[in-house]
Amino acid sequence: MKLLILNGPNLNLLGKREPTIYGNTSFEEYFEQLQAALPEAEMEYRQSNHEGTLVDIIHEVGFSYDGIVLNAGAYTHTSVAIADAIAGVETPVIEVHISNVHAREAFRHKSFMAKNCVGTIAGLGLKGYELAARYFIEK
Ligand code: DQA
């Protein structure tokens, strides 16, 4: 069971970035906890601030991995290219947001990713990544 956890723009700043919204934990710290919680999965973590790089990564793993847990950050609300990449690969994708995007600004309510994903988790903090990974493991 091979899973990719893929974060988009500004998520490299987790722990420092707007902590009242996104918390005080860096993703590197959280990823260690995640691996310890789910030893049955081989998990890889990657992050990019660049739209095309996120597309390249989805292509790279999208015909061999068992699942992608994707937080595309702000590209969620703008990127046809990432949405098309999800549609174009075989690996299923779950969309995750740390914050409840539906309780925030109107521009965060629209996701270009959602219709090409198995499902979406939003507003459960970092726990959302674990729940998404667990879905792939238990499926
Ligand atoms: C986010 C929500 C997005 O609207 C925002 O642009 C992010 C993070 C979240 O995890 O809550 O960068 O995807």
PDB file of C-alpha atoms and ligand atoms in Angstrom:
ATOM      1  CA  MET A   1       0.000   0.000   0.000  1.00  0.00           C
ATOM      2  CA  LYS A   2       1.773   3.071  -1.270  1.00  0.00           C
ATOM      3  CA  LEU A   3       0.333   6.517  -0.587  1.00  0.00           C
ATOM      4  CA  LEU A   4       1.461   9.993  -1.516  1.00  0.00           C
ATOM      5  CA  ILE A   5       0.611  12.928   0.715  1.00  0.00           C
ATOM      6  CA  LEU A   6       0.870  15.972  -1.549  1.00  0.00           C
ATOM      7  CA  ASN A   7       0.697  19.555  -0.339  1.00  0.00           C
ATOM      8  CA  GLY A   8       0.451  22.639  -2.518  1.00  0.00           C
ATOM      9  CA  PRO A   9       1.430  26.285  -2.099  1.00  0.00           C
ATOM     10  CA  ASN A  10       2.207  27.859   1.263  1.00  0.00           C
ATOM     11  CA  LEU A  11       1.726  24.583   3.118  1.00  0.00           C
ATOM     12  CA  ASN A  12       5.507  24.451   3.613  1.00  0.00           C
ATOM     13  CA  LEU A  13       4.825  27.240   6.144  1.00  0.00           C
ATOM     14  CA  LEU A  14       2.489  25.150   8.315  1.00  0.00           C
ATOM     15  CA  GLY A  15       3.232  25.833  11.973  1.00  0.00           C
ATOM     16  CA  LYS A  16       4.237  29.423  11.211  1.00  0.00           C
ATOM     17  CA  ARG A  17       1.529  30.442   8.761  1.00  0.00           C
ATOM     18  CA  GLU A  18      -1.680  31.979  10.208  1.00  0.00           C
ATOM     19  CA  PRO A  19      -1.594  29.637  13.234  1.00  0.00           C
ATOM     20  CA  THR A  20      -5.112  30.586  14.352  1.00  0.00           C
ATOM     21  CA  ILE A  21      -6.378  28.974  11.127  1.00  0.00           C
ATOM     22  CA  TYR A  22      -3.786  26.284  10.425  1.00  0.00           C
ATOM     23  CA  GLY A  23      -2.322  25.457  13.864  1.00  0.00           C
ATOM     24  CA  ASN A  24       1.194  25.407  15.316  1.00  0.00           C
ATOM     25  CA  THR A  25       2.453  22.101  13.964  1.00  0.00           C
ATOM     26  CA  SER A  26       4.751  21.907  10.961  1.00  0.00           C
ATOM     27  CA  PHE A  27       3.845  19.285   8.372  1.00  0.00           C
ATOM     28  CA  GLU A  28       7.179  17.539   8.894  1.00  0.00           C
ATOM     29  CA  GLU A  29       6.327  17.065  12.592  1.00  0.00           C
ATOM     30  CA  TYR A  30       2.819  15.898  11.745  1.00  0.00           C
ATOM     31  CA  PHE A  31       4.073  13.525   9.050  1.00  0.00           C
ATOM     32  CA  GLU A  32       6.170  11.649  11.628  1.00  0.00           C
ATOM     33  CA  GLN A  33       3.060  11.192  13.790  1.00  0.00           C
ATOM     34  CA  LEU A  34       1.091  10.094  10.735  1.00  0.00           C
ATOM     35  CA  GLN A  35       3.629   7.444   9.803  1.00  0.00           C
ATOM     36  CA  ALA A  36       3.670   6.160  13.389  1.00  0.00           C
ATOM     37  CA  ALA A  37      -0.161   6.018  13.432  1.00  0.00           C
ATOM     38  CA  LEU A  38      -0.394   4.113  10.124  1.00  0.00           C
ATOM     39  CA  PRO A  39       2.567   1.725   9.940  1.00  0.00           C
ATOM     40  CA  GLU A  40       0.695  -0.497   7.458  1.00  0.00           C
ATOM     41  CA  ALA A  41       1.082   2.084   4.680  1.00  0.00           C
ATOM     42  CA  GLU A  42       4.215   3.181   2.904  1.00  0.00           C
ATOM     43  CA  MET A  43       3.735   6.932   2.829  1.00  0.00           C
ATOM     44  CA  GLU A  44       5.681   9.584   1.018  1.00  0.00           C
ATOM     45  CA  TYR A  45       5.290  13.320   1.587  1.00  0.00           C
ATOM     46  CA  ARG A  46       5.911  15.965  -1.083  1.00  0.00           C
ATOM     47  CA  GLN A  47       5.146  19.662  -1.282  1.00  0.00           C
ATOM     48  CA  SER A  48       5.435  22.267  -4.014  1.00  0.00           C
ATOM     49  CA  ASN A  49       4.498  25.897  -4.402  1.00  0.00           C
ATOM     50  CA  HIS A  50       4.345  25.475  -8.201  1.00  0.00           C
ATOM     51  CA  GLU A  51       1.280  24.405 -10.151  1.00  0.00           C
ATOM     52  CA  GLY A  52       3.194  22.607 -12.935  1.00  0.00           C
ATOM     53  CA  THR A  53       5.321  20.715 -10.426  1.00  0.00           C
ATOM     54  CA  LEU A  54       2.174  19.480  -8.689  1.00  0.00           C
ATOM     55  CA  VAL A  55       0.891  18.294 -12.097  1.00  0.00           C
ATOM     56  CA  ASP A  56       4.249  16.540 -12.752  1.00  0.00           C
ATOM     57  CA  ILE A  57       4.152  14.794  -9.350  1.00  0.00           C
ATOM     58  CA  ILE A  58       0.576  13.581  -9.920  1.00  0.00           C
ATOM     59  CA  HIS A  59       1.653  12.145 -13.315  1.00  0.00           C
ATOM     60  CA  GLU A  60       4.762  10.559 -11.789  1.00  0.00           C
ATOM     61  CA  VAL A  61       2.920   8.543  -9.115  1.00  0.00           C
ATOM     62  CA  GLY A  62      -0.534   8.381 -10.680  1.00  0.00           C
ATOM     63  CA  PHE A  63      -0.162   5.006 -12.420  1.00  0.00           C
ATOM     64  CA  SER A  64       1.573   3.105  -9.626  1.00  0.00           C
ATOM     65  CA  TYR A  65       0.556   4.398  -6.171  1.00  0.00           C
ATOM     66  CA  ASP A  66      -2.596   3.248  -4.393  1.00  0.00           C
ATOM     67  CA  GLY A  67      -3.785   6.691  -3.333  1.00  0.00           C
ATOM     68  CA  ILE A  68      -2.978  10.385  -3.237  1.00  0.00           C
ATOM     69  CA  VAL A  69      -4.050  12.616  -0.351  1.00  0.00           C
ATOM     70  CA  LEU A  70      -3.997  16.096  -1.876  1.00  0.00           C
ATOM     71  CA  ASN A  71      -4.206  19.493  -0.282  1.00  0.00           C
ATOM     72  CA  ALA A  72      -3.751  21.741  -3.309  1.00  0.00           C
ATOM     73  CA  GLY A  73      -3.969  24.883  -1.146  1.00  0.00           C
ATOM     74  CA  ALA A  74      -5.106  27.937  -3.078  1.00  0.00           C
ATOM     75  CA  TYR A  75      -4.774  26.054  -6.394  1.00  0.00           C
ATOM     76  CA  THR A  76      -7.876  24.140  -5.283  1.00  0.00           C
ATOM     77  CA  HIS A  77      -9.902  27.195  -6.189  1.00  0.00           C
ATOM     78  CA  THR A  78      -8.162  28.089  -9.460  1.00  0.00           C
ATOM     79  CA  SER A  79      -6.404  25.185 -11.172  1.00  0.00           C
ATOM     80  CA  VAL A  80      -7.972  23.455 -14.162  1.00  0.00           C
ATOM     81  CA  ALA A  81      -4.526  21.920 -14.829  1.00  0.00           C
ATOM     82  CA  ILE A  82      -4.366  20.089 -11.469  1.00  0.00           C
ATOM     83  CA  ALA A  83      -8.011  19.020 -11.801  1.00  0.00           C
ATOM     84  CA  ASP A  84      -7.218  17.602 -15.268  1.00  0.00           C
ATOM     85  CA  ALA A  85      -4.128  15.811 -13.913  1.00  0.00           C
ATOM     86  CA  ILE A  86      -6.300  14.089 -11.275  1.00  0.00           C
ATOM     87  CA  ALA A  87      -8.777  13.052 -13.977  1.00  0.00           C
ATOM     88  CA  GLY A  88      -5.954  11.810 -16.218  1.00  0.00           C
ATOM     89  CA  VAL A  89      -4.300   9.347 -13.840  1.00  0.00           C
ATOM     90  CA  GLU A  90      -5.481   6.019 -12.421  1.00  0.00           C
ATOM     91  CA  THR A  91      -4.586   6.563  -8.768  1.00  0.00           C
ATOM     92  CA  PRO A  92      -7.579   7.782  -6.725  1.00  0.00           C
ATOM     93  CA  VAL A  93      -7.244  11.142  -4.995  1.00  0.00           C
ATOM     94  CA  ILE A  94      -8.840  12.437  -1.791  1.00  0.00           C
ATOM     95  CA  GLU A  95      -8.986  16.214  -1.367  1.00  0.00           C
ATOM     96  CA  VAL A  96      -8.099  17.493   2.100  1.00  0.00           C
ATOM     97  CA  HIS A  97      -8.298  20.966   3.618  1.00  0.00           C
ATOM     98  CA  ILE A  98      -7.118  21.765   7.114  1.00  0.00           C
ATOM     99  CA  SER A  99      -9.590  24.597   7.541  1.00  0.00           C
ATOM    100  CA  ASN A 100     -13.316  24.532   6.851  1.00  0.00           C
ATOM    101  CA  VAL A 101     -13.155  26.253   3.482  1.00  0.00           C
ATOM    102  CA  HIS A 102     -16.962  26.525   3.409  1.00  0.00           C
ATOM    103  CA  ALA A 103     -16.949  28.730   6.507  1.00  0.00           C
ATOM    104  CA  ARG A 104     -14.410  31.120   4.953  1.00  0.00           C
ATOM    105  CA  GLU A 105     -14.377  33.598   2.034  1.00  0.00           C
ATOM    106  CA  ALA A 106     -16.696  32.809  -0.902  1.00  0.00           C
ATOM    107  CA  PHE A 107     -13.736  32.245  -3.271  1.00  0.00           C
ATOM    108  CA  ARG A 108     -12.713  29.245  -1.130  1.00  0.00           C
ATOM    109  CA  HIS A 109     -16.106  27.556  -1.545  1.00  0.00           C
ATOM    110  CA  LYS A 110     -15.383  26.439  -5.121  1.00  0.00           C
ATOM    111  CA  SER A 111     -13.067  23.483  -5.711  1.00  0.00           C
ATOM    112  CA  PHE A 112     -11.907  22.591  -9.214  1.00  0.00           C
ATOM    113  CA  MET A 113     -10.532  19.338  -7.736  1.00  0.00           C
ATOM    114  CA  ALA A 114     -13.630  17.992  -6.013  1.00  0.00           C
ATOM    115  CA  LYS A 115     -15.458  16.391  -8.919  1.00  0.00           C
ATOM    116  CA  ASN A 116     -12.384  14.368  -9.905  1.00  0.00           C
ATOM    117  CA  CYS A 117     -11.711  13.151  -6.357  1.00  0.00           C
ATOM    118  CA  VAL A 118     -13.103  10.198  -4.405  1.00  0.00           C
ATOM    119  CA  GLY A 119     -14.181  12.639  -1.711  1.00  0.00           C
ATOM    120  CA  THR A 120     -13.267  15.720   0.267  1.00  0.00           C
ATOM    121  CA  ILE A 121     -12.392  16.293   3.920  1.00  0.00           C
ATOM    122  CA  ALA A 122     -12.362  19.881   5.177  1.00  0.00           C
ATOM    123  CA  GLY A 123     -12.210  21.550   8.558  1.00  0.00           C
ATOM    124  CA  LEU A 124     -10.867  18.670  10.656  1.00  0.00           C
ATOM    125  CA  GLY A 125      -7.375  20.122  10.952  1.00  0.00           C
ATOM    126  CA  LEU A 126      -4.374  17.884  10.275  1.00  0.00           C
ATOM    127  CA  LYS A 127      -6.481  14.878  11.322  1.00  0.00           C
ATOM    128  CA  GLY A 128      -8.036  15.065   7.839  1.00  0.00           C
ATOM    129  CA  TYR A 129      -4.845  13.653   6.294  1.00  0.00           C
ATOM    130  CA  GLU A 130      -4.960  10.626   8.615  1.00  0.00           C
ATOM    131  CA  LEU A 131      -8.638   9.999   7.903  1.00  0.00           C
ATOM    132  CA  ALA A 132      -8.027  10.163   4.158  1.00  0.00           C
ATOM    133  CA  ALA A 133      -5.031   7.805   4.363  1.00  0.00           C
ATOM    134  CA  ARG A 134      -7.056   5.424   6.549  1.00  0.00           C
ATOM    135  CA  TYR A 135      -9.788   5.337   3.903  1.00  0.00           C
ATOM    136  CA  PHE A 136      -7.281   4.100   1.308  1.00  0.00           C
ATOM    137  CA  ILE A 137      -5.813   1.547   3.740  1.00  0.00           C
ATOM    138  CA  GLU A 138      -9.179   0.135   4.831  1.00  0.00           C
ATOM    139  CA  LYS A 139     -10.702   0.073   1.365  1.00  0.00           C
TER     140      LYS A 139
HETATM  141  C1  DQA B   1      -6.350  25.166   2.521  1.00  0.00           C
HETATM  142  C2  DQA B   1      -7.518  26.132   2.220  1.00  0.00           C
HETATM  143  C3  DQA B   1      -7.208  26.986   1.005  1.00  0.00           C
HETATM  144  O1  DQA B   1      -8.291  27.870   0.741  1.00  0.00           O
HETATM  145  C4  DQA B   1      -5.966  27.818   1.259  1.00  0.00           C
HETATM  146  O2  DQA B   1      -5.642  28.572   0.119  1.00  0.00           O
HETATM  147  C5  DQA B   1      -4.812  26.994   1.701  1.00  0.00           C
HETATM  148  C6  DQA B   1      -5.050  25.925   2.665  1.00  0.00           C
HETATM  149  C7  DQA B   1      -6.585  24.374   3.823  1.00  0.00           C
HETATM  150  O3  DQA B   1      -5.874  23.396   4.014  1.00  0.00           O
HETATM  151  O4  DQA B   1      -7.450  24.738   4.636  1.00  0.00           O
HETATM  152  O5  DQA B   1      -3.678  27.255   1.348  1.00  0.00           O
HETATM  153  O6  DQA B   1      -6.256  24.241   1.456  1.00  0.00           O
END
